[in-house]
Coordinates of C-alpha atoms in Angstrom, one line a residue:
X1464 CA 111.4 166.2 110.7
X1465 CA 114.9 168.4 111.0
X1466 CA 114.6 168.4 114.3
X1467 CA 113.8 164.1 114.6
X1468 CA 117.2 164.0 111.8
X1469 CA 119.3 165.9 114.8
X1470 CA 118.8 163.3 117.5
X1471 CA 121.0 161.3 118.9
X1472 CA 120.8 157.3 118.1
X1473 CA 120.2 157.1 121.8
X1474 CA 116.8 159.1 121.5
X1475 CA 116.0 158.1 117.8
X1476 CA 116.2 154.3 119.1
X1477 CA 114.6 155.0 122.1
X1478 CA 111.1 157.2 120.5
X1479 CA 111.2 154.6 117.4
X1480 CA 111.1 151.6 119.7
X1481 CA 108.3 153.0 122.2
X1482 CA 106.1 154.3 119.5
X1483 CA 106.6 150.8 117.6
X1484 CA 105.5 149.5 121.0
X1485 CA 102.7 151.6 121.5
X1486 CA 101.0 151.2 118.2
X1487 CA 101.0 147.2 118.6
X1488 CA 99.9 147.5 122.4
X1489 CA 97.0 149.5 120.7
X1490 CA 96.3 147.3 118.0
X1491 CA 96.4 144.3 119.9
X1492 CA 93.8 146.0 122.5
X1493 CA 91.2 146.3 119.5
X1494 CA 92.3 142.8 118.3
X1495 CA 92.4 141.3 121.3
X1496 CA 88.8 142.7 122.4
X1497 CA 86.9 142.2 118.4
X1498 CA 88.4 138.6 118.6
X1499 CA 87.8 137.8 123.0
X1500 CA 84.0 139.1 123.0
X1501 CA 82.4 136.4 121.9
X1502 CA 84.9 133.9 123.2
X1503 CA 84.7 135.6 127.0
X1504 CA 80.8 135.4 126.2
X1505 CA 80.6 131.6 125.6
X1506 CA 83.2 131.4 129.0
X1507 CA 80.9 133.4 131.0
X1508 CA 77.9 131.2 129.9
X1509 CA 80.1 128.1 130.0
X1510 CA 80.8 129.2 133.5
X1511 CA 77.3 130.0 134.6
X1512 CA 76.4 126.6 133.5
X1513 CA 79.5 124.5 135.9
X1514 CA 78.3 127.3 138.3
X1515 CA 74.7 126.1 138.5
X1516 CA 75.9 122.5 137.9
X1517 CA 78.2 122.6 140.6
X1518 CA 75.5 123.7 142.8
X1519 CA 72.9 121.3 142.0
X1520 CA 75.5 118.5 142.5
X1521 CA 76.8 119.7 145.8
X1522 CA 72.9 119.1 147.0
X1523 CA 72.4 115.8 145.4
X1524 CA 72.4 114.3 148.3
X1525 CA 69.7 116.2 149.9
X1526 CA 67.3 114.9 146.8
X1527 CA 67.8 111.8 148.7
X1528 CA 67.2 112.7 152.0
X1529 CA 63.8 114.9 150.8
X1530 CA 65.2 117.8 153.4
X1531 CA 63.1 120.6 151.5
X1532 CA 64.7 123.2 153.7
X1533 CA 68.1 122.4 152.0
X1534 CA 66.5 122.6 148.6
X1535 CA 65.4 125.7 149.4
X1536 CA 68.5 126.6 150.3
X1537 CA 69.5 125.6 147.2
X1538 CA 66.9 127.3 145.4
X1539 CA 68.1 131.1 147.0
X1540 CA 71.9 129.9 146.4
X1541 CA 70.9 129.5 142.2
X1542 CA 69.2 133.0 142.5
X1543 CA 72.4 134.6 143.9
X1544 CA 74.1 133.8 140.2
X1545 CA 73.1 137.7 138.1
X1546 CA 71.5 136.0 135.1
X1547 CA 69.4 133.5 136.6
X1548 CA 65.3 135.0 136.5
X1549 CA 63.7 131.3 138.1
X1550 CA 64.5 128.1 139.7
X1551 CA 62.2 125.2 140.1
X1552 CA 62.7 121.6 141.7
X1553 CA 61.2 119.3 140.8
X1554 CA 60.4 115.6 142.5
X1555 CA 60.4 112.6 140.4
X1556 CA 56.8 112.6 139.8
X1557 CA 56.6 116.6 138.7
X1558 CA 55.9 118.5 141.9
X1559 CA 57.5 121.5 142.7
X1560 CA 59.2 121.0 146.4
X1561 CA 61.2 124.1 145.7
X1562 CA 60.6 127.0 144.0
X1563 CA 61.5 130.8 143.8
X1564 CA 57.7 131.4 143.7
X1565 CA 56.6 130.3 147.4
X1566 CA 53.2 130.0 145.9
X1567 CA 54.4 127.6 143.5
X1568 CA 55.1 125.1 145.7
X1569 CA 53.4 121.8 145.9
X1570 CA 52.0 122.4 142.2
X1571 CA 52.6 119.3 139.5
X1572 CA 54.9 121.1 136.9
X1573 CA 53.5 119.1 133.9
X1574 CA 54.7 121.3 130.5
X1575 CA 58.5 120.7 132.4
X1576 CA 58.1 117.4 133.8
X1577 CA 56.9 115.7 130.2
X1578 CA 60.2 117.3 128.8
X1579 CA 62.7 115.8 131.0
X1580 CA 61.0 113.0 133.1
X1581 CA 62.9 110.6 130.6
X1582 CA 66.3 112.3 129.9
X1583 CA 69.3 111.3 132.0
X1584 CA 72.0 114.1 131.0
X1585 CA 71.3 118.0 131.1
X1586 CA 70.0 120.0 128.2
X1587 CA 68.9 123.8 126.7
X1588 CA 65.7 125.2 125.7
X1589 CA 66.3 128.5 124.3
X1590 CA 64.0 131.4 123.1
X1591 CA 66.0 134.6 122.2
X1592 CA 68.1 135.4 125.5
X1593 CA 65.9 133.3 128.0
X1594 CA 67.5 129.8 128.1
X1595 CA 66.0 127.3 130.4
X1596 CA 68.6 124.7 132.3
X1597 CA 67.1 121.3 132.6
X1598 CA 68.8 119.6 134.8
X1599 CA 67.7 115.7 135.6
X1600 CA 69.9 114.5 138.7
X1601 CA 70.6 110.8 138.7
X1602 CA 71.9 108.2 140.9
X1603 CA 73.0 104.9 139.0
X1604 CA 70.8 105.9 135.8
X1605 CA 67.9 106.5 138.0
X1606 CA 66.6 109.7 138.5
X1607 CA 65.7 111.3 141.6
X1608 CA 64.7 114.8 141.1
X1609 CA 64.7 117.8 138.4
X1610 CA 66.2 121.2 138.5
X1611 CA 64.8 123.7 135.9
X1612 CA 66.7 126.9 136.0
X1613 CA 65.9 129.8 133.5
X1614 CA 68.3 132.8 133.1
X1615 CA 69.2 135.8 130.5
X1616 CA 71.8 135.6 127.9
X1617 CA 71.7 139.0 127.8
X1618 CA 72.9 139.8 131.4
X1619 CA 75.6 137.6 130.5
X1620 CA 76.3 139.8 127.4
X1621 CA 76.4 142.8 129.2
X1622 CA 78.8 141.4 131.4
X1623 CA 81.1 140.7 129.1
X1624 CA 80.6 144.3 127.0
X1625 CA 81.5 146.0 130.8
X1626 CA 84.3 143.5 131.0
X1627 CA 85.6 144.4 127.9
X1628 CA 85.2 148.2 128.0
X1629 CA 86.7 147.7 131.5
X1630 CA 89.6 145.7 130.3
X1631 CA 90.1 148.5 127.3
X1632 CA 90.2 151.4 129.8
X1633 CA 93.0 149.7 132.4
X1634 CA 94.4 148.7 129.0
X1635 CA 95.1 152.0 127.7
X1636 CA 96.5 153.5 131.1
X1637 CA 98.7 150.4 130.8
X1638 CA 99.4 151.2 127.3
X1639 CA 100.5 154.7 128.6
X1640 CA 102.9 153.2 131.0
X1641 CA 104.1 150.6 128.7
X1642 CA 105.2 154.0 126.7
X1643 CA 106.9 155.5 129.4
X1644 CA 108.9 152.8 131.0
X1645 CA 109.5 151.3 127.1
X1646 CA 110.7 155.1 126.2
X1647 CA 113.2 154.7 129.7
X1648 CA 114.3 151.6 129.5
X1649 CA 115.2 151.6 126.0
X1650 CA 117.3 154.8 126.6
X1651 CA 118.6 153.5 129.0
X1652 CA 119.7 150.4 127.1
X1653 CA 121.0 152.2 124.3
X1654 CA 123.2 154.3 126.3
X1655 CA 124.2 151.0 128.2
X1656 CA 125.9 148.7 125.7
X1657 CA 128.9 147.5 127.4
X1658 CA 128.8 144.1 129.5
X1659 CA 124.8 143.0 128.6
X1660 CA 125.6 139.2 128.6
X1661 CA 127.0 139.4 131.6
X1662 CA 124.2 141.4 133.3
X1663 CA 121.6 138.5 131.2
X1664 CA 123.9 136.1 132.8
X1665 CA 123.4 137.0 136.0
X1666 CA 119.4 138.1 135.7
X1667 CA 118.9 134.4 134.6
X1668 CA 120.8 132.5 137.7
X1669 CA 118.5 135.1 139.6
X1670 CA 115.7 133.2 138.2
X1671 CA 116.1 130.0 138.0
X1672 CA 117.7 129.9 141.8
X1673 CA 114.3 131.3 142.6
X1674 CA 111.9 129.6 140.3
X1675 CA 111.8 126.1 138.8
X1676 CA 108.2 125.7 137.6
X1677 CA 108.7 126.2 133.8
X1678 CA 109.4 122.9 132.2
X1679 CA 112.2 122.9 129.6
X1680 CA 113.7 120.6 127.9
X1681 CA 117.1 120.1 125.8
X1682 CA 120.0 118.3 125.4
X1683 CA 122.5 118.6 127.4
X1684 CA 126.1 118.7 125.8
X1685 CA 129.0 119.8 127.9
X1686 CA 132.9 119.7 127.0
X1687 CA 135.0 119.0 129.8
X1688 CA 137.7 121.0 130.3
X1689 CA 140.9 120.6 130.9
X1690 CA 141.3 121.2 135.1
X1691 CA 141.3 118.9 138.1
X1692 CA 138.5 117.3 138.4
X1693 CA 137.8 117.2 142.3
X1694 CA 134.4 118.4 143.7
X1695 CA 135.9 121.3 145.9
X1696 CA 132.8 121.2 148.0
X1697 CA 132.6 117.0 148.4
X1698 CA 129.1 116.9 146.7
X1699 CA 130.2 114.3 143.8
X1700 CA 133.0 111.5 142.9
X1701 CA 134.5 114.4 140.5
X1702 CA 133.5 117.9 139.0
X1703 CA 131.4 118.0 136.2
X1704 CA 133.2 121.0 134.3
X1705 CA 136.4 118.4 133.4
X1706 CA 134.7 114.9 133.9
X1707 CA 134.1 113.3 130.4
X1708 CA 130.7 111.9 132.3
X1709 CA 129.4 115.7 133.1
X1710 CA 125.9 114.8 131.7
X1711 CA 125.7 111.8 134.2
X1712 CA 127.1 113.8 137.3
X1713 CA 124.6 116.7 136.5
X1714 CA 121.7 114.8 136.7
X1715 CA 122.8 113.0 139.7
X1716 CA 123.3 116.1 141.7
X1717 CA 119.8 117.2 139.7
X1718 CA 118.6 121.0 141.8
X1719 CA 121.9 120.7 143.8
X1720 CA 124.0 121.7 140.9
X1721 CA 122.1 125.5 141.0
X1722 CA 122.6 125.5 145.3
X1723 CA 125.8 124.7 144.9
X1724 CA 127.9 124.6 142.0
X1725 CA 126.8 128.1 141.0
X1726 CA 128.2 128.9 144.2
X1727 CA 131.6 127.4 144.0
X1728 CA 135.2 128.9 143.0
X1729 CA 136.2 126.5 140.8
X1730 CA 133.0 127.1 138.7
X1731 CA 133.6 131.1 139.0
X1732 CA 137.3 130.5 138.3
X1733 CA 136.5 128.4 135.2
X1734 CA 133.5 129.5 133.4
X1735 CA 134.8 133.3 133.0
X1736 CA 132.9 133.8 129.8
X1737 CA 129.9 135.2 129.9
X1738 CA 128.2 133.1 127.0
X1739 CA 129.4 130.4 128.7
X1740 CA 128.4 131.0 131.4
X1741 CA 125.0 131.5 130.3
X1742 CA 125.0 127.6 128.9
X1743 CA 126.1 126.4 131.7
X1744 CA 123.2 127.7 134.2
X1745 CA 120.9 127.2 131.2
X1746 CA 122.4 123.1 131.4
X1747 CA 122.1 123.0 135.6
X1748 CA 118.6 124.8 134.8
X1749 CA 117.4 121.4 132.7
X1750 CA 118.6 119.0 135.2
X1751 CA 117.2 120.7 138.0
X1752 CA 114.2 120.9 135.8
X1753 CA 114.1 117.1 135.5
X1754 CA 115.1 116.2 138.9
X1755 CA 111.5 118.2 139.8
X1756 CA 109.9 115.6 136.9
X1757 CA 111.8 112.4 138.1
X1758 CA 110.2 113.4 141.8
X1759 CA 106.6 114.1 140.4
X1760 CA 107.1 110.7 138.3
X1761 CA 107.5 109.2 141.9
X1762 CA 104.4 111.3 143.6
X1763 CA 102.8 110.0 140.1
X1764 CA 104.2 106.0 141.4
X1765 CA 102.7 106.3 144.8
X1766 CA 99.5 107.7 144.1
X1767 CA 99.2 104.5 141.4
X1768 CA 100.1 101.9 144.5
X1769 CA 97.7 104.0 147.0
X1770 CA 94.9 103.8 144.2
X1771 CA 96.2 99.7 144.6
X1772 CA 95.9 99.9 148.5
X1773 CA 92.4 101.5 148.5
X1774 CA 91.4 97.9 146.1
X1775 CA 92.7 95.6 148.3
X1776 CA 90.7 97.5 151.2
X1777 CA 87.4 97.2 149.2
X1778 CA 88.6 93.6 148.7
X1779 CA 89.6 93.1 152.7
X1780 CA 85.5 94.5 152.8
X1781 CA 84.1 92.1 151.1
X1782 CA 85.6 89.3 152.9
X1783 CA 84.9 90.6 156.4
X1784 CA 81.4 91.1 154.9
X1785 CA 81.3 87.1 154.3
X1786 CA 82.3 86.2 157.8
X1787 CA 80.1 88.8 159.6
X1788 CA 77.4 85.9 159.8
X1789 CA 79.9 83.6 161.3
X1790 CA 80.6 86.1 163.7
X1791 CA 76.7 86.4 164.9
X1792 CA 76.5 82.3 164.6
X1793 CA 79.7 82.3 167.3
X1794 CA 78.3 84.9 169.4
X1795 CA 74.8 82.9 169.4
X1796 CA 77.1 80.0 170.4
X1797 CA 78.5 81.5 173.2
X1798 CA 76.0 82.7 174.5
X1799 CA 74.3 79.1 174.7
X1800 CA 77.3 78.2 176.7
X1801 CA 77.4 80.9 179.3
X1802 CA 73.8 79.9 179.5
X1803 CA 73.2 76.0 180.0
X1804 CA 76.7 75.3 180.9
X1805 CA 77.8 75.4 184.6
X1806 CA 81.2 76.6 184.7
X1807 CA 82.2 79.7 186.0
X1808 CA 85.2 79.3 183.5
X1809 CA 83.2 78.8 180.6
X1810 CA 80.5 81.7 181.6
X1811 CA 83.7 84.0 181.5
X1812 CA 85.3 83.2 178.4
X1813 CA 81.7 82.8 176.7
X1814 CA 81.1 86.4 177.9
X1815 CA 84.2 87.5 176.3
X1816 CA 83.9 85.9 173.0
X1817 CA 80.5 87.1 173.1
X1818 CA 81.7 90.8 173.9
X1819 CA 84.8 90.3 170.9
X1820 CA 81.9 89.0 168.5
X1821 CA 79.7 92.3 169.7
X1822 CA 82.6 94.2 168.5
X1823 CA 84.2 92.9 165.7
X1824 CA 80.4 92.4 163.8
X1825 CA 79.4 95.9 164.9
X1826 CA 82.8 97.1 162.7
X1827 CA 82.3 94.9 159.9
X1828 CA 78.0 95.5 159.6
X1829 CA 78.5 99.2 160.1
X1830 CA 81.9 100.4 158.4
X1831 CA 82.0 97.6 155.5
X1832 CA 78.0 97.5 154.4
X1833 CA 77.7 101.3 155.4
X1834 CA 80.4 101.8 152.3
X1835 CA 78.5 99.4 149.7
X1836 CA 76.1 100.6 147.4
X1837 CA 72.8 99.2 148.2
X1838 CA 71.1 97.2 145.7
X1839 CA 68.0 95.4 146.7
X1840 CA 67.4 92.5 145.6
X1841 CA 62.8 92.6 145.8
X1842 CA 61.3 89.2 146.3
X1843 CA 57.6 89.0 146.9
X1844 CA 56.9 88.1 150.1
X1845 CA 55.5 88.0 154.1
X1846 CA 56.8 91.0 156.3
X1847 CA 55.4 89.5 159.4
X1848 CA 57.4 86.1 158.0
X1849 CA 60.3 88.0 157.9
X1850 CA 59.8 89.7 161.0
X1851 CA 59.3 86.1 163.3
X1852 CA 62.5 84.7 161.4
X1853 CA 64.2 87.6 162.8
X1854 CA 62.9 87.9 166.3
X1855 CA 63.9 84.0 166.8
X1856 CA 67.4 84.9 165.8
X1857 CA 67.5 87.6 168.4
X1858 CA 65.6 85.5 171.3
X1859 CA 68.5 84.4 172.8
X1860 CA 69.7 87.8 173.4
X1861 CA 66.6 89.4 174.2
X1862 CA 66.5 86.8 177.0
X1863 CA 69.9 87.5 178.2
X1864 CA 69.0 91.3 178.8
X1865 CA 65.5 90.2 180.5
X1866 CA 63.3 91.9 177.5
X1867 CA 59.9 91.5 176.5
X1868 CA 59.2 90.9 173.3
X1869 CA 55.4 92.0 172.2
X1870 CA 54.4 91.3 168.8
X1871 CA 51.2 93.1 167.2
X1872 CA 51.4 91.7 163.3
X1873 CA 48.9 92.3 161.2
X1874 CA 47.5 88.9 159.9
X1875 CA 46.0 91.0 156.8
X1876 CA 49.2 92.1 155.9
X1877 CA 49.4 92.1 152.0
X1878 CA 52.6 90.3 150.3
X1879 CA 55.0 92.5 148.3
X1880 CA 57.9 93.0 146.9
X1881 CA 61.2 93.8 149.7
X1882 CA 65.2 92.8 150.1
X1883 CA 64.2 89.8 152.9
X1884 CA 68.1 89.9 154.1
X1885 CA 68.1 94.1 153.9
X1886 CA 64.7 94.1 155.6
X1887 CA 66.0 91.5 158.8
X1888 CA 69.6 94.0 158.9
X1889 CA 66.7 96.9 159.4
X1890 CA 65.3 94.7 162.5
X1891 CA 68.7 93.6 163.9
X1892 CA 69.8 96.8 163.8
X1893 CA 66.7 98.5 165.8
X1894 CA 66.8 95.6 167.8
X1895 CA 70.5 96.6 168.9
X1896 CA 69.7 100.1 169.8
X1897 CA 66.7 98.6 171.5
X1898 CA 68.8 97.0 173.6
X1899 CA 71.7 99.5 174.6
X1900 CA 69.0 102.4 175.2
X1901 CA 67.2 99.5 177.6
X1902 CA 70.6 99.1 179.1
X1903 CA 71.2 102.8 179.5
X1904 CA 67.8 103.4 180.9
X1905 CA 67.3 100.2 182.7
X1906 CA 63.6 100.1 184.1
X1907 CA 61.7 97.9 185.9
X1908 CA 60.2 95.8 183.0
X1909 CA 62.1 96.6 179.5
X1910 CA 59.5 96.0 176.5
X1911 CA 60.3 96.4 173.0
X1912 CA 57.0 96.2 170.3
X1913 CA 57.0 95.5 167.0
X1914 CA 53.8 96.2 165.0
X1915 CA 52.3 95.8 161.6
X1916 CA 49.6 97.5 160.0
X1917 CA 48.0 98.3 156.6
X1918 CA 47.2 101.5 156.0
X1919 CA 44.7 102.6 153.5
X1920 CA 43.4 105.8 152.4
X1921 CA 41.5 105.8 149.3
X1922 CA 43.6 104.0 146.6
X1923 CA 47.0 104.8 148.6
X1924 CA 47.9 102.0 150.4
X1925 CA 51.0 101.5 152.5
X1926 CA 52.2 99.1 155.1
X1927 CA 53.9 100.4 158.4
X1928 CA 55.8 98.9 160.7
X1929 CA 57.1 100.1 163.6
X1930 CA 59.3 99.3 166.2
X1931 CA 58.8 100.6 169.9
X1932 CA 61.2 100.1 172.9
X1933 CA 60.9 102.1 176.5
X1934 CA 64.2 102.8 176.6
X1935 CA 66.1 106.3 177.4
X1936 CA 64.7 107.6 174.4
X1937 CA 66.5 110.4 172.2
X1938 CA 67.1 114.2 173.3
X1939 CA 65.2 116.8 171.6
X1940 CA 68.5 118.5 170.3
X1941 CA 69.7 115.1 168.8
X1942 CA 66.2 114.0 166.5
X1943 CA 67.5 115.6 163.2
X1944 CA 71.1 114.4 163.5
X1945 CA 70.4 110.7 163.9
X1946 CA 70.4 109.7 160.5
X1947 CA 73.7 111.9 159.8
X1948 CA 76.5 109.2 159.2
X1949 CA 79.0 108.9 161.9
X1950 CA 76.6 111.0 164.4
X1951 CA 76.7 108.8 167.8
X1952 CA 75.9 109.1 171.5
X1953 CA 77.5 106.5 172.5
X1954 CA 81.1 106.1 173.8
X1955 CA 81.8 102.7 172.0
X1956 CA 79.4 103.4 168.8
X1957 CA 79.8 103.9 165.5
X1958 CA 77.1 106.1 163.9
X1959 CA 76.2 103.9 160.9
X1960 CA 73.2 102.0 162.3
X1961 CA 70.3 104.1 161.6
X1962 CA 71.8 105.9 158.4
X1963 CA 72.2 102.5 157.5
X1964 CA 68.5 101.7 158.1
X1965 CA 67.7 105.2 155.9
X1966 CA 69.3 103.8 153.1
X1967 CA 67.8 100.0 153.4
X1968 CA 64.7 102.3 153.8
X1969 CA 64.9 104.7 150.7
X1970 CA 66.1 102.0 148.7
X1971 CA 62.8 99.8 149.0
X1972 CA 61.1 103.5 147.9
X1973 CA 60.2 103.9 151.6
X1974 CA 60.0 106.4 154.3
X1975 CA 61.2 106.1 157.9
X1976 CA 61.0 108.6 160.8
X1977 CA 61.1 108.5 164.6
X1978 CA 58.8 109.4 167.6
X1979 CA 60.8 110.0 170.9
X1980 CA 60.8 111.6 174.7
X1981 CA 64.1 111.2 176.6
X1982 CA 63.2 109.0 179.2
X1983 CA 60.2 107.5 178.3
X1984 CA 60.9 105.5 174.6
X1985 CA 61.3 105.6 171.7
X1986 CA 59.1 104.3 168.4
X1987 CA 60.7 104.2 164.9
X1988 CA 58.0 104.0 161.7
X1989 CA 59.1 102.6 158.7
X1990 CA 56.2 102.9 155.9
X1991 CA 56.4 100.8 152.3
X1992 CA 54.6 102.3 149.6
X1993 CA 52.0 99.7 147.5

């Protein structure tokens, strides 16, 4: 204790202010960990959960598509999380189409189906540490698959007991050096207590020329002084240090006044104080603080009138969608001309409107309706109806290309319930690629063949149709990409005709899939569930 009495002030500040340090650097470790465990527990789960969520979400789409090879894709990325024990997806009528269990697979799930068959939103099951996930995915309130995911609490609580022993260990040896560098700087301090303002002063400008991030705000009151007011360096009307309007002239020059009035002579020649000095880069720090708002205001602004644009796009789709079928009725039109009229003029301006119409209809059909939800509207009624209603719409260009239409409808063909107008987009739109893989391919006699049948197989019954052209068919590398949006062969297409088709499809609750050799045909099957 004699020995502490004979210290300098230098070293008596200097041990009293690291040891202070230290013992709240050690108290708040303890503090901070008792009060954190429980808290960075119900993080870790809270982030296991958006983790799992995430997941699930970012392969909603293949619930859609039924591509089990995604879903068990899905099911290994789920098992990669440390806590998770078992994953299980479910379809929406309680068989497991994925499963960490291969044997599981193609079993009805009945205990977990009767759980959450009905719910909409997510929800917990718990039994001590084993918590199952049940997640019901949903598309417009309708559900279209189940993800049941069942993991430890208690991995997660180890976690976070090594994360906090972890965090107490690097905190000590930070503690330690805490000590030392508090013990050095503080001496050093102490024995350096001549100009500290001016060295603040100066470690401040430092900053905020480097950093303008934190958002202050205060008033800002300036005096002017008594000097000429001219701007030495032409940046404003007048200086700010003598102008009666320095508030004004401060935020009009906004992060300038950092660049350049710290900068300047006259500023260094008038503001000699170092308090002063300290207000006055703590004033050009607010305005260049609020010119960085005023521009995120504007970024703010222009967001708000793109968010406008993008409604006055879906609006502009909507109306192209209404004059899509005056489009086809002008392109019918002139094709009667160049047809029955005898005039080589006509023939070539029919044959242009005709190849405008082509074009502007394939835009609006694919990229407008492609971009709409689809809602069907089900009316009961005649497929094969349906069908001939179409095909007479399309006789006129069938003709022009020299195809053969064969029709094999079944005349036992149940009624049910379908979209009529979805259903005839389906037909124009494998008509259309009909017709361009004809083109490509351009045999001797081009056929196309539509065909109806009932199917029945015990008390499953299901209606096909299918659609058949001897065109140039579809290469063995291309099959699984056709129904990928924006995928396209063609130089001129668009790549929204057949995912189009999937979606008319898998809206009526239907199935549709393709048979091809390049060079020989092609035969798309469409299949309605009774």
């Amino acid at each position: 204790m004699n020995r502490l009495k004979k210290l300098s002030i230098q070293w008596k500040v200097s041990l009293a202010t690291s040891f202070y340090i230290f013992l709240v650097l050690i108290l708040s470790i303890f503090l901070s960990a008792y009060t954190f465990e429980q808290k960075l527990f119900n993080e870790k789960h809270q982030g296991t959960i958006d983790t799992i969520s995430n997941i699930i979400e970012s392969y909603k789409d293949y619930f859609v598509l039924r591509k089990l090879d995604k879903l068990s894709e899905l099911v290994d990325k789920l098992q990669e999380i440390d806590s998770v024990k078992e994953v299980s997806i479910l379809d929406t009528e309680g068989r497991i189409i994925a499963h960490t269990v291969f044997s599981k697979l193609g079993h009805m799930d009945d205990l977990n189906y009767v759980k959450i068959k009905d719910e909409k939103i997510p929800f917990f099951e718990t039994d001590g540490d084993t918590v199952k996930y049940f997640y019901p995915l949903t598309i417009e309130d309708e559900n279209i698959g189940y993800a049941i995911i069942t993991y430890d609490k208690s991995v997660l609580k180890s976690q976070v007991v090594e994360t906090i022993r972890n965090f107490m260990v690097k905190s000590l040896f930070i503690s330690l050096f805490v000590l030392t560098a508090s013990f050095l700087g503080t001496f050093i301090i102490a024995g350096v207590m001549i100009s500290p303002l001016k060295d603040l002063k100066k470690n401040i400008v430092n900053i905020l020329s480097k950093e303008k991030e934190r958002p202050f705000h205060a008033e800002i009151d300036v005096k002017p002084k008594d000097i000429d007011t001219e701007c030495i360096k032409g940046i404003t009307n007048e200086c700010w240090l003598g102008s009666k309007n320095a508030n004004d002239i401060l935020l009009s020059l906004g992060e300038k006044s950092l660049q350049e009035c710290s900068s300047c002579e006259k500023y260094k020649q008038t503001v000699k104080d170092e308090i002063e000095q300290l207000s006055c880069s703590f004033y050009m720090m607010v305005v260049s603080l609020q010119d960085y708002l005023n521009k995120l205001e504007e970024a703010h602004k222009e967001r708000e009138t793109l968010n406008c644009m993008a409604t006055m796009g879906e609006m502009s789709a909507k109306v192209a969608h209404e004059i899509k079928n005056a489009l086809y009725a002008i392109g019918n039109a002139a094709t009667y001309l160049k047809n029955n009229v005898q005039s080589e003029l006509v023939k070539e301006f029919s044959g242009i409107i005709k190849d405008e119409v082509n074009r502007l209809n394939e835009m609006t059909v694919s990229f407008l309706n492609f971009s709409k939800l689809i809602e069907p509207k089900f009316q009961k009624g005649d497929l094969n109806k349906v069908i001939e209603e179409s095909i007479s719409l399309l006789k006129d260009d069938l003709d022009y290309h020299n195809i053969t239409l064969e029709l094999d409808l079944d005349p036992n063909l149940p009624e049910f319930k379908f979209d009529k107008n979805l259903i005839k987009q389906v037909l124009f739109n494998f008509a259309l690629n009909s017709i361009e893989a004809l083109e490509e391919k351009n045999p001797e006699q081009k056929i196309i063949k539509i065909k109806t049948e009932l199917i029945e197989d015990g008390d499953d019954k299901k209606i096909r149709l299918s659609f058949y052209d001897n065109g140039i068919g579809i290469k063995e590398e291309d099959k699984s990409k056709i129904f990928k949006p924006f995928f396209t062969t063609k130089q001129k297409g668009t790549g929204l005709g057949l995912p189009m088709i999937y979606k008319i499809v898998y809206s009526h609750n239907g199935i549709v899939y393709t048979e091809s050799k390049y060079g020989q045909g092609t035969t798309f099957y469409i299949e309605f569930k009774l």
